[in-house]
Amino acid sequence: MEKQPLISVIVPVFNVAANLAQCLQSLLDQTYQNLEVILVNDASYDRTGQICRDFAAQDSRVKVIQQPTQQGVAVARNVGLAAAQGEYLTFVDGDDFVTPDYLAHMYQ
């Protein structure tokens, strides 16, 4: 069977601790498994950074980039783009969640 190409999911985050775990779990539970999740923490001051680090420690597909100062979502997305290794990419907001077949449908 041919290996599926890598899909990069870029998630800019800022103070989304209340919803971030659900968002990340929905990404890690995808039926399409060849993915990387790039979290760009835009200098959050709530528990967002710790949640990012916890998920990265549990799953090697999760990568965390910590912005030293808040620069806004557009800069965070561009930082994520620069780090992405995938053949395809998509963006998901840190306070959203996706269905288990989101990436599979996108790939098809």
PDB file of C-alpha atoms in Angstrom, residues 2-105:
ATOM      1  CA  GLU A   2       1.271   3.444  -0.924  1.00  0.00           C
ATOM      2  CA  LYS A   3       2.164   5.689   1.997  1.00  0.00           C
ATOM      3  CA  GLN A   4      -0.104   8.679   2.398  1.00  0.00           C
ATOM      4  CA  PRO A   5       1.547  12.094   2.068  1.00  0.00           C
ATOM      5  CA  LEU A   6       2.128  14.146   5.201  1.00  0.00           C
ATOM      6  CA  ILE A   7      -0.497  16.771   5.995  1.00  0.00           C
ATOM      7  CA  SER A   8       0.533  19.700   8.195  1.00  0.00           C
ATOM      8  CA  VAL A   9      -2.175  21.127  10.422  1.00  0.00           C
ATOM      9  CA  ILE A  10      -1.243  24.596  11.642  1.00  0.00           C
ATOM     10  CA  VAL A  11      -2.997  25.715  14.799  1.00  0.00           C
ATOM     11  CA  PRO A  12      -2.341  29.275  15.971  1.00  0.00           C
ATOM     12  CA  VAL A  13      -3.279  29.525  19.645  1.00  0.00           C
ATOM     13  CA  PHE A  14      -3.760  32.375  22.086  1.00  0.00           C
ATOM     14  CA  ASN A  15      -5.482  31.935  25.439  1.00  0.00           C
ATOM     15  CA  VAL A  16      -7.658  29.018  24.335  1.00  0.00           C
ATOM     16  CA  ALA A  17      -7.055  26.761  27.334  1.00  0.00           C
ATOM     17  CA  ALA A  18     -10.777  26.091  27.761  1.00  0.00           C
ATOM     18  CA  ASN A  19     -11.101  24.475  24.310  1.00  0.00           C
ATOM     19  CA  LEU A  20      -7.594  23.462  23.253  1.00  0.00           C
ATOM     20  CA  ALA A  21      -7.587  19.876  24.540  1.00  0.00           C
ATOM     21  CA  GLN A  22     -10.784  19.094  22.612  1.00  0.00           C
ATOM     22  CA  CYS A  23      -9.324  20.687  19.486  1.00  0.00           C
ATOM     23  CA  LEU A  24      -6.080  18.740  19.705  1.00  0.00           C
ATOM     24  CA  GLN A  25      -7.772  15.450  20.508  1.00  0.00           C
ATOM     25  CA  SER A  26     -10.015  15.874  17.463  1.00  0.00           C
ATOM     26  CA  LEU A  27      -6.889  16.289  15.314  1.00  0.00           C
ATOM     27  CA  LEU A  28      -5.034  13.343  16.812  1.00  0.00           C
ATOM     28  CA  ASP A  29      -8.100  11.113  16.389  1.00  0.00           C
ATOM     29  CA  GLN A  30      -8.205  11.602  12.620  1.00  0.00           C
ATOM     30  CA  THR A  31      -8.766   8.564  10.412  1.00  0.00           C
ATOM     31  CA  TYR A  32      -5.982  10.007   8.228  1.00  0.00           C
ATOM     32  CA  GLN A  33      -2.972   9.381  10.455  1.00  0.00           C
ATOM     33  CA  ASN A  34       0.019  10.794   8.539  1.00  0.00           C
ATOM     34  CA  LEU A  35      -0.154  14.289   9.946  1.00  0.00           C
ATOM     35  CA  GLU A  36       1.802  16.784  11.940  1.00  0.00           C
ATOM     36  CA  VAL A  37       0.133  19.309  14.210  1.00  0.00           C
ATOM     37  CA  ILE A  38       2.054  22.560  14.505  1.00  0.00           C
ATOM     38  CA  LEU A  39       0.944  24.626  17.476  1.00  0.00           C
ATOM     39  CA  VAL A  40       2.063  28.241  17.369  1.00  0.00           C
ATOM     40  CA  ASN A  41       1.500  29.709  20.815  1.00  0.00           C
ATOM     41  CA  ASP A  42       1.226  33.467  20.392  1.00  0.00           C
ATOM     42  CA  ALA A  43       2.435  34.332  23.922  1.00  0.00           C
ATOM     43  CA  SER A  44      -0.635  33.069  25.778  1.00  0.00           C
ATOM     44  CA  TYR A  45      -0.811  33.903  29.454  1.00  0.00           C
ATOM     45  CA  ASP A  46      -3.316  31.231  30.481  1.00  0.00           C
ATOM     46  CA  ARG A  47      -2.697  27.443  30.554  1.00  0.00           C
ATOM     47  CA  THR A  48      -2.533  27.208  26.742  1.00  0.00           C
ATOM     48  CA  GLY A  49       1.250  26.790  26.682  1.00  0.00           C
ATOM     49  CA  GLN A  50       1.179  23.952  29.203  1.00  0.00           C
ATOM     50  CA  ILE A  51      -1.567  22.146  27.299  1.00  0.00           C
ATOM     51  CA  CYS A  52       0.502  22.444  24.111  1.00  0.00           C
ATOM     52  CA  ARG A  53       3.570  21.005  25.849  1.00  0.00           C
ATOM     53  CA  ASP A  54       1.547  18.174  27.403  1.00  0.00           C
ATOM     54  CA  PHE A  55       0.152  17.074  24.034  1.00  0.00           C
ATOM     55  CA  ALA A  56       3.588  17.323  22.408  1.00  0.00           C
ATOM     56  CA  ALA A  57       5.030  15.120  25.161  1.00  0.00           C
ATOM     57  CA  GLN A  58       2.340  12.493  24.512  1.00  0.00           C
ATOM     58  CA  ASP A  59       2.401  12.428  20.697  1.00  0.00           C
ATOM     59  CA  SER A  60       5.414  12.975  18.448  1.00  0.00           C
ATOM     60  CA  ARG A  61       3.168  14.338  15.693  1.00  0.00           C
ATOM     61  CA  VAL A  62       2.600  17.486  17.776  1.00  0.00           C
ATOM     62  CA  LYS A  63       5.166  20.273  17.543  1.00  0.00           C
ATOM     63  CA  VAL A  64       5.071  23.479  19.573  1.00  0.00           C
ATOM     64  CA  ILE A  65       6.451  26.860  18.569  1.00  0.00           C
ATOM     65  CA  GLN A  66       6.417  29.489  21.316  1.00  0.00           C
ATOM     66  CA  GLN A  67       6.204  33.110  20.219  1.00  0.00           C
ATOM     67  CA  PRO A  68       8.082  35.344  22.712  1.00  0.00           C
ATOM     68  CA  THR A  69       5.573  38.185  22.263  1.00  0.00           C
ATOM     69  CA  GLN A  70       2.050  38.373  20.962  1.00  0.00           C
ATOM     70  CA  GLN A  71       2.171  39.136  17.252  1.00  0.00           C
ATOM     71  CA  GLY A  72      -1.304  38.196  16.063  1.00  0.00           C
ATOM     72  CA  VAL A  73      -2.876  35.313  14.220  1.00  0.00           C
ATOM     73  CA  ALA A  74      -1.503  36.219  10.772  1.00  0.00           C
ATOM     74  CA  VAL A  75       2.090  36.115  12.014  1.00  0.00           C
ATOM     75  CA  ALA A  76       1.395  32.900  13.936  1.00  0.00           C
ATOM     76  CA  ARG A  77       0.029  31.270  10.779  1.00  0.00           C
ATOM     77  CA  ASN A  78       3.076  32.366   8.786  1.00  0.00           C
ATOM     78  CA  VAL A  79       5.412  30.985  11.463  1.00  0.00           C
ATOM     79  CA  GLY A  80       3.534  27.697  11.234  1.00  0.00           C
ATOM     80  CA  LEU A  81       3.810  27.719   7.434  1.00  0.00           C
ATOM     81  CA  ALA A  82       7.577  28.162   7.674  1.00  0.00           C
ATOM     82  CA  ALA A  83       7.843  25.134   9.977  1.00  0.00           C
ATOM     83  CA  ALA A  84       5.466  22.872   8.044  1.00  0.00           C
ATOM     84  CA  GLN A  85       6.932  19.728   6.476  1.00  0.00           C
ATOM     85  CA  GLY A  86       3.755  18.431   4.862  1.00  0.00           C
ATOM     86  CA  GLU A  87       2.951  18.087   1.208  1.00  0.00           C
ATOM     87  CA  TYR A  88      -0.483  19.496   2.053  1.00  0.00           C
ATOM     88  CA  LEU A  89      -1.545  21.860   4.795  1.00  0.00           C
ATOM     89  CA  THR A  90      -4.551  23.248   6.509  1.00  0.00           C
ATOM     90  CA  PHE A  91      -5.358  25.615   9.344  1.00  0.00           C
ATOM     91  CA  VAL A  92      -7.534  24.925  12.378  1.00  0.00           C
ATOM     92  CA  ASP A  93      -8.257  27.462  15.105  1.00  0.00           C
ATOM     93  CA  GLY A  94      -7.369  26.451  18.642  1.00  0.00           C
ATOM     94  CA  ASP A  95     -10.922  26.865  19.886  1.00  0.00           C
ATOM     95  CA  ASP A  96     -12.440  24.694  17.146  1.00  0.00           C
ATOM     96  CA  PHE A  97     -12.614  20.941  16.686  1.00  0.00           C
ATOM     97  CA  VAL A  98     -12.992  18.801  13.581  1.00  0.00           C
ATOM     98  CA  THR A  99     -14.748  15.575  12.652  1.00  0.00           C
ATOM     99  CA  PRO A 100     -12.655  12.370  12.568  1.00  0.00           C
ATOM    100  CA  ASP A 101     -12.694  12.292   8.762  1.00  0.00           C
ATOM    101  CA  TYR A 102     -11.784  15.958   8.213  1.00  0.00           C
ATOM    102  CA  LEU A 103      -8.300  15.281   6.818  1.00  0.00           C
ATOM    103  CA  ALA A 104      -9.372  12.187   4.887  1.00  0.00           C
ATOM    104  CA  HIS A 105     -12.040  14.210   3.078  1.00  0.00           C
TER     105      HIS A 105
END
